[in-house]
Every structure is written in structure tokens, then in C-alpha cells.
Amino acid sequence: MPCSTVETVYSPCCGKVEKVFVNEESYIYEWEKLLTIRTEDGGTEEVAIGVSGNIASVEVEPGEEVNTNTVLCKVADDLKITGCE
């Protein structure tokens, strides 16, 4: 069984966390939507990561202000190679 590495997911923009779709111990697939952020200009940014694995921690909650230095969550990458489009 392969080992895992922990990937830290940072906010791609400044704004306010609108919705969190995962919780600790959730299993995610590559490019699955983790959360959405309402940007300062009123747009919505969807956050995803190109790895699959278990959510190790969720560091933010809906309504929380974030910037590009904010850690959103950590993912224990299962190191499985999956197909992509």
C-alpha cells in the first residue's frame, strides 16, 4: 500500500469563504470542489486540488475572511494515479 503525503491547500484569492463542501476524514477525488470563496469583486472562486485522498484538516469556516496566505485545508494524498481529461 502506498504511503501518503500531506498537501496544504492555500486560498487562491482574497475574499470570504462562502461554502465548505468537505469535512475532516472526507475522501476527495482529483479536482473535486472543496469550497467556494466570494471574491472582493463579488465573483465566486471554486477551490479544488489535483490530488485524491482524505481531508486531514479543514482550517476555515463559512464567513471567514481569507487571503492568499490563508491555509484552507490539508489533504493526505493517497498517491493513486487516476485518469484525467
Tab-separated table of N, CA, C and O in Angstrom:
chain	number	residue	atom	x	y	z
A	1	MET	N	0.853	-1.176	0.000
A	1	MET	CA	0.000	0.000	0.000
A	1	MET	C	0.894	1.232	0.000
A	1	MET	O	1.840	1.321	0.781
A	2	PRO	N	0.630	2.220	-0.878
A	2	PRO	CA	1.494	3.393	-0.942
A	2	PRO	C	1.352	4.280	0.295
A	2	PRO	O	0.322	4.305	0.956
A	3	CYS	N	2.421	4.987	0.595
A	3	CYS	CA	2.384	5.965	1.685
A	3	CYS	C	1.634	7.198	1.186
A	3	CYS	O	1.342	7.324	0.018
A	4	SER	N	1.355	8.114	2.087
A	4	SER	CA	0.693	9.344	1.661
A	4	SER	C	1.538	10.546	2.064
A	4	SER	O	2.385	10.449	2.940
A	5	THR	N	1.313	11.646	1.389
A	5	THR	CA	1.937	12.908	1.742
A	5	THR	C	0.813	13.904	1.997
A	5	THR	O	-0.286	13.755	1.480
A	6	VAL	N	1.097	14.901	2.811
A	6	VAL	CA	0.072	15.892	3.128
A	6	VAL	C	0.278	17.119	2.253
A	6	VAL	O	1.365	17.693	2.218
A	7	GLU	N	-0.755	17.486	1.524
A	7	GLU	CA	-0.751	18.657	0.664
A	7	GLU	C	-1.515	19.773	1.365
A	7	GLU	O	-2.637	19.560	1.819
A	8	THR	N	-0.911	20.941	1.449
A	8	THR	CA	-1.565	22.098	2.047
A	8	THR	C	-2.234	22.905	0.939
A	8	THR	O	-1.600	23.214	-0.067
A	9	VAL	N	-3.506	23.226	1.130
A	9	VAL	CA	-4.269	23.990	0.141
A	9	VAL	C	-4.414	25.420	0.655
A	9	VAL	O	-4.984	25.656	1.713
A	10	TYR	N	-3.857	26.371	-0.116
A	10	TYR	CA	-3.936	27.796	0.220
A	10	TYR	C	-5.037	28.464	-0.592
A	10	TYR	O	-5.365	28.014	-1.697
A	11	SER	N	-5.563	29.552	-0.078
A	11	SER	CA	-6.574	30.306	-0.804
A	11	SER	C	-5.962	30.880	-2.081
A	11	SER	O	-4.875	31.453	-2.044
A	12	PRO	N	-6.666	30.772	-3.204
A	12	PRO	CA	-6.156	31.331	-4.452
A	12	PRO	C	-6.436	32.831	-4.591
A	12	PRO	O	-5.996	33.459	-5.549
A	13	CYS	N	-7.200	33.396	-3.628
A	13	CYS	CA	-7.615	34.787	-3.749
A	13	CYS	C	-7.978	35.363	-2.381
A	13	CYS	O	-8.008	34.645	-1.389
A	14	CYS	N	-8.268	36.646	-2.365
A	14	CYS	CA	-8.771	37.306	-1.160
A	14	CYS	C	-10.292	37.328	-1.234
A	14	CYS	O	-10.862	37.494	-2.307
A	15	GLY	N	-10.935	37.164	-0.096
A	15	GLY	CA	-12.391	37.193	-0.071
A	15	GLY	C	-12.921	36.549	1.182
A	15	GLY	O	-12.246	36.504	2.211
A	16	LYS	N	-14.139	36.011	1.072
A	16	LYS	CA	-14.820	35.410	2.223
A	16	LYS	C	-15.251	33.997	1.845
A	16	LYS	O	-15.826	33.784	0.772
A	17	VAL	N	-14.972	33.029	2.717
A	17	VAL	CA	-15.393	31.651	2.473
A	17	VAL	C	-16.920	31.624	2.427
A	17	VAL	O	-17.586	32.086	3.342
A	18	GLU	N	-17.436	31.114	1.317
A	18	GLU	CA	-18.879	31.070	1.136
A	18	GLU	C	-19.445	29.719	1.569
A	18	GLU	O	-20.424	29.657	2.300
A	19	LYS	N	-18.832	28.635	1.088
A	19	LYS	CA	-19.343	27.297	1.415
A	19	LYS	C	-18.174	26.321	1.458
A	19	LYS	O	-17.270	26.389	0.641
A	20	VAL	N	-18.211	25.414	2.434
A	20	VAL	CA	-17.220	24.345	2.561
A	20	VAL	C	-17.933	23.038	2.256
A	20	VAL	O	-18.942	22.721	2.880
A	21	PHE	N	-17.415	22.283	1.282
A	21	PHE	CA	-18.072	21.051	0.838
A	21	PHE	C	-17.492	19.792	1.467
A	21	PHE	O	-17.994	18.693	1.221
A	22	VAL	N	-16.405	19.924	2.231
A	22	VAL	CA	-15.734	18.761	2.818
A	22	VAL	C	-15.625	18.927	4.323
A	22	VAL	O	-15.803	20.023	4.853
A	23	ASN	N	-15.329	17.833	4.994
A	23	ASN	CA	-15.015	17.887	6.418
A	23	ASN	C	-13.847	16.939	6.661
A	23	ASN	O	-13.433	16.215	5.751
A	24	GLU	N	-13.314	16.962	7.879
A	24	GLU	CA	-12.193	16.083	8.174
A	24	GLU	C	-12.592	14.638	7.956
A	24	GLU	O	-13.705	14.238	8.287
A	25	GLU	N	-11.702	13.907	7.351
A	25	GLU	CA	-11.895	12.493	7.013
A	25	GLU	C	-12.723	12.263	5.751
A	25	GLU	O	-12.939	11.115	5.376
A	26	SER	N	-13.207	13.338	5.096
A	26	SER	CA	-13.858	13.158	3.795
A	26	SER	C	-12.817	12.633	2.814
A	26	SER	O	-11.648	13.000	2.882
A	27	TYR	N	-13.240	11.784	1.892
A	27	TYR	CA	-12.369	11.351	0.805
A	27	TYR	C	-12.699	12.217	-0.402
A	27	TYR	O	-13.879	12.411	-0.716
A	28	ILE	N	-11.679	12.751	-1.053
A	28	ILE	CA	-11.905	13.565	-2.247
A	28	ILE	C	-11.187	12.961	-3.444
A	28	ILE	O	-10.199	12.244	-3.295
A	29	TYR	N	-11.698	13.260	-4.606
A	29	TYR	CA	-11.084	12.860	-5.860
A	29	TYR	C	-10.407	14.073	-6.486
A	29	TYR	O	-10.724	15.211	-6.150
A	30	GLU	N	-9.470	13.829	-7.407
A	30	GLU	CA	-8.768	14.924	-8.079
A	30	GLU	C	-9.752	15.935	-8.639
A	30	GLU	O	-10.745	15.565	-9.253
A	31	TRP	N	-9.473	17.196	-8.423
A	31	TRP	CA	-10.218	18.341	-8.934
A	31	TRP	C	-11.658	18.415	-8.430
A	31	TRP	O	-12.482	19.123	-8.977
A	32	GLU	N	-11.979	17.688	-7.352
A	32	GLU	CA	-13.293	17.819	-6.725
A	32	GLU	C	-13.356	19.158	-5.997
A	32	GLU	O	-12.384	19.589	-5.375
A	33	LYS	N	-14.493	19.822	-6.067
A	33	LYS	CA	-14.658	21.125	-5.424
A	33	LYS	C	-14.595	20.962	-3.910
A	33	LYS	O	-15.334	20.175	-3.330
A	34	LEU	N	-13.687	21.719	-3.263
A	34	LEU	CA	-13.513	21.664	-1.818
A	34	LEU	C	-14.323	22.747	-1.124
A	34	LEU	O	-14.929	22.517	-0.092
A	35	LEU	N	-14.280	23.951	-1.690
A	35	LEU	CA	-15.029	25.074	-1.122
A	35	LEU	C	-15.131	26.183	-2.144
A	35	LEU	O	-14.506	26.126	-3.198
A	36	THR	N	-15.959	27.171	-1.839
A	36	THR	CA	-16.072	28.355	-2.690
A	36	THR	C	-15.764	29.591	-1.863
A	36	THR	O	-16.025	29.632	-0.657
A	37	ILE	N	-15.188	30.567	-2.543
A	37	ILE	CA	-14.833	31.839	-1.921
A	37	ILE	C	-15.495	32.957	-2.702
A	37	ILE	O	-15.417	32.986	-3.939
A	38	ARG	N	-16.164	33.867	-2.002
A	38	ARG	CA	-16.731	35.070	-2.621
A	38	ARG	C	-15.602	36.084	-2.649
A	38	ARG	O	-15.097	36.501	-1.616
A	39	THR	N	-15.156	36.461	-3.860
A	39	THR	CA	-14.027	37.368	-4.003
A	39	THR	C	-14.422	38.800	-3.680
A	39	THR	O	-15.610	39.132	-3.618
A	40	GLU	N	-13.427	39.633	-3.490
A	40	GLU	CA	-13.675	41.034	-3.129
A	40	GLU	C	-14.445	41.786	-4.208
A	40	GLU	O	-15.135	42.746	-3.918
A	41	ASP	N	-14.326	41.334	-5.472
A	41	ASP	CA	-15.062	41.996	-6.557
A	41	ASP	C	-16.451	41.395	-6.780
A	41	ASP	O	-17.136	41.731	-7.746
A	42	GLY	N	-16.865	40.460	-5.905
A	42	GLY	CA	-18.206	39.884	-5.986
A	42	GLY	C	-18.302	38.584	-6.749
A	42	GLY	O	-19.368	37.979	-6.800
A	43	GLY	N	-17.207	38.132	-7.347
A	43	GLY	CA	-17.218	36.866	-8.069
A	43	GLY	C	-17.102	35.689	-7.121
A	43	GLY	O	-16.957	35.854	-5.910
A	44	THR	N	-17.170	34.501	-7.683
A	44	THR	CA	-17.030	33.283	-6.889
A	44	THR	C	-15.866	32.474	-7.435
A	44	THR	O	-15.784	32.241	-8.633
A	45	GLU	N	-14.992	32.046	-6.544
A	45	GLU	CA	-13.840	31.217	-6.897
A	45	GLU	C	-14.048	29.834	-6.300
A	45	GLU	O	-14.275	29.695	-5.095
A	46	GLU	N	-14.000	28.796	-7.153
A	46	GLU	CA	-14.094	27.421	-6.667
A	46	GLU	C	-12.686	26.910	-6.400
A	46	GLU	O	-11.786	27.116	-7.207
A	47	VAL	N	-12.500	26.255	-5.259
A	47	VAL	CA	-11.190	25.749	-4.887
A	47	VAL	C	-11.189	24.234	-5.017
A	47	VAL	O	-12.064	23.551	-4.480
A	48	ALA	N	-10.198	23.710	-5.750
A	48	ALA	CA	-10.013	22.273	-5.943
A	48	ALA	C	-8.511	22.009	-5.980
A	48	ALA	O	-7.711	22.933	-6.115
A	49	ILE	N	-8.119	20.742	-5.857
A	49	ILE	CA	-6.703	20.379	-5.887
A	49	ILE	C	-6.556	19.120	-6.737
A	49	ILE	O	-7.458	18.281	-6.773
A	50	GLY	N	-5.441	18.998	-7.403
A	50	GLY	CA	-5.200	17.889	-8.322
A	50	GLY	C	-4.689	16.626	-7.675
A	50	GLY	O	-3.853	15.945	-8.251
A	51	VAL	N	-5.175	16.310	-6.480
A	51	VAL	CA	-4.818	15.059	-5.816
A	51	VAL	C	-6.082	14.423	-5.255
A	51	VAL	O	-7.095	15.094	-5.073
A	52	SER	N	-6.006	13.133	-4.988
A	52	SER	CA	-7.096	12.452	-4.303
A	52	SER	C	-6.580	11.980	-2.951
A	52	SER	O	-5.385	11.797	-2.759
A	53	GLY	N	-7.489	11.845	-2.006
A	53	GLY	CA	-7.096	11.387	-0.678
A	53	GLY	C	-8.082	11.850	0.373
A	53	GLY	O	-9.170	12.316	0.058
A	54	ASN	N	-7.683	11.720	1.637
A	54	ASN	CA	-8.544	12.101	2.759
A	54	ASN	C	-8.230	13.517	3.219
A	54	ASN	O	-7.061	13.911	3.261
A	55	ILE	N	-9.260	14.250	3.593
A	55	ILE	CA	-9.070	15.575	4.177
A	55	ILE	C	-8.480	15.370	5.573
A	55	ILE	O	-9.084	14.697	6.408
A	56	ALA	N	-7.293	15.901	5.806
A	56	ALA	CA	-6.638	15.768	7.111
A	56	ALA	C	-7.151	16.824	8.079
A	56	ALA	O	-7.295	16.562	9.272
A	57	SER	N	-7.418	18.037	7.562
A	57	SER	CA	-7.965	19.100	8.401
A	57	SER	C	-8.615	20.154	7.532
A	57	SER	O	-8.230	20.359	6.389
A	58	VAL	N	-9.626	20.801	8.100
A	58	VAL	CA	-10.275	21.955	7.474
A	58	VAL	C	-9.963	23.127	8.383
A	58	VAL	O	-10.283	23.103	9.568
A	59	GLU	N	-9.317	24.155	7.833
A	59	GLU	CA	-8.800	25.253	8.638
A	59	GLU	C	-9.688	26.500	8.635
A	59	GLU	O	-9.392	27.455	9.344
A	60	VAL	N	-10.751	26.510	7.819
A	60	VAL	CA	-11.614	27.691	7.711
A	60	VAL	C	-13.076	27.293	7.839
A	60	VAL	O	-13.432	26.125	7.700
A	61	GLU	N	-13.923	28.298	8.080
A	61	GLU	CA	-15.360	28.100	8.182
A	61	GLU	C	-16.068	29.101	7.273
A	61	GLU	O	-15.502	30.153	6.948
A	62	PRO	N	-17.308	28.820	6.885
A	62	PRO	CA	-18.065	29.794	6.093
A	62	PRO	C	-18.124	31.141	6.816
A	62	PRO	O	-18.266	31.200	8.038
A	63	GLY	N	-17.969	32.202	6.042
A	63	GLY	CA	-17.998	33.556	6.586
A	63	GLY	C	-16.632	34.104	6.960
A	63	GLY	O	-16.484	35.294	7.202
A	64	GLU	N	-15.629	33.241	6.979
A	64	GLU	CA	-14.284	33.667	7.369
A	64	GLU	C	-13.584	34.401	6.218
A	64	GLU	O	-13.650	33.976	5.073
A	65	GLU	N	-12.937	35.515	6.550
A	65	GLU	CA	-12.150	36.264	5.568
A	65	GLU	C	-10.833	35.528	5.316
A	65	GLU	O	-10.199	35.043	6.261
A	66	VAL	N	-10.425	35.440	4.035
A	66	VAL	CA	-9.181	34.763	3.671
A	66	VAL	C	-8.378	35.622	2.715
A	66	VAL	O	-8.906	36.525	2.065
A	67	ASN	N	-7.075	35.338	2.641
A	67	ASN	CA	-6.195	35.945	1.645
A	67	ASN	C	-5.303	34.848	1.092
A	67	ASN	O	-5.450	33.679	1.466
A	68	THR	N	-4.367	35.190	0.228
A	68	THR	CA	-3.556	34.177	-0.439
A	68	THR	C	-2.566	33.473	0.491
A	68	THR	O	-1.947	32.500	0.084
A	69	ASN	N	-2.429	33.925	1.725
A	69	ASN	CA	-1.585	33.239	2.704
A	69	ASN	C	-2.388	32.329	3.626
A	69	ASN	O	-1.825	31.673	4.499
A	70	THR	N	-3.705	32.294	3.458
A	70	THR	CA	-4.572	31.520	4.342
A	70	THR	C	-4.583	30.048	3.943
A	70	THR	O	-4.835	29.712	2.789
A	71	VAL	N	-4.319	29.174	4.913
A	71	VAL	CA	-4.441	27.733	4.693
A	71	VAL	C	-5.919	27.385	4.790
A	71	VAL	O	-6.572	27.687	5.792
A	72	LEU	N	-6.449	26.763	3.750
A	72	LEU	CA	-7.860	26.378	3.725
A	72	LEU	C	-8.070	24.990	4.304
A	72	LEU	O	-8.981	24.758	5.088
A	73	CYS	N	-7.231	24.056	3.872
A	73	CYS	CA	-7.331	22.688	4.366
A	73	CYS	C	-6.044	21.949	4.046
A	73	CYS	O	-5.181	22.463	3.332
A	74	LYS	N	-5.945	20.742	4.579
A	74	LYS	CA	-4.811	19.866	4.295
A	74	LYS	C	-5.371	18.531	3.836
A	74	LYS	O	-6.361	18.041	4.385
A	75	VAL	N	-4.739	17.972	2.783
A	75	VAL	CA	-5.201	16.734	2.178
A	75	VAL	C	-4.085	15.695	2.249
A	75	VAL	O	-2.961	15.961	1.828
A	76	ALA	N	-4.396	14.520	2.785
A	76	ALA	CA	-3.447	13.400	2.797
A	76	ALA	C	-3.569	12.704	1.441
A	76	ALA	O	-4.494	11.932	1.205
A	77	ASP	N	-2.652	13.024	0.528
A	77	ASP	CA	-2.652	12.495	-0.826
A	77	ASP	C	-2.448	10.981	-0.762
A	77	ASP	O	-1.485	10.498	-0.176
A	78	ASP	N	-3.341	10.218	-1.397
A	78	ASP	CA	-3.199	8.763	-1.364
A	78	ASP	C	-2.224	8.257	-2.421
A	78	ASP	O	-1.964	7.060	-2.517
A	79	LEU	N	-1.677	9.172	-3.236
A	79	LEU	CA	-0.670	8.869	-4.255
A	79	LEU	C	-1.163	7.900	-5.315
A	79	LEU	O	-0.371	7.276	-6.011
A	80	LYS	N	-2.473	7.769	-5.471
A	80	LYS	CA	-3.028	6.908	-6.520
A	80	LYS	C	-3.065	7.686	-7.818
A	80	LYS	O	-3.493	8.836	-7.848
A	81	ILE	N	-2.625	7.054	-8.864
A	81	ILE	CA	-2.657	7.684	-10.180
A	81	ILE	C	-4.011	7.356	-10.793
A	81	ILE	O	-4.400	6.202	-10.909
A	82	THR	N	-4.732	8.424	-11.140
A	82	THR	CA	-6.038	8.234	-11.751
A	82	THR	C	-6.044	8.926	-13.101
A	82	THR	O	-5.234	9.823	-13.358
A	83	GLY	N	-6.974	8.548	-13.939
A	83	GLY	CA	-7.091	9.161	-15.249
A	83	GLY	C	-7.632	10.567	-15.137
A	83	GLY	O	-8.333	10.907	-14.203
A	84	CYS	N	-7.261	11.400	-16.089
A	84	CYS	CA	-7.801	12.750	-16.109
A	84	CYS	C	-8.121	13.112	-17.547
A	84	CYS	O	-7.626	12.517	-18.476
A	85	GLU	N	-8.959	14.100	-17.692
A	85	GLU	CA	-9.395	14.506	-19.028
A	85	GLU	C	-8.461	15.523	-19.596
A	85	GLU	O	-7.802	16.247	-18.980
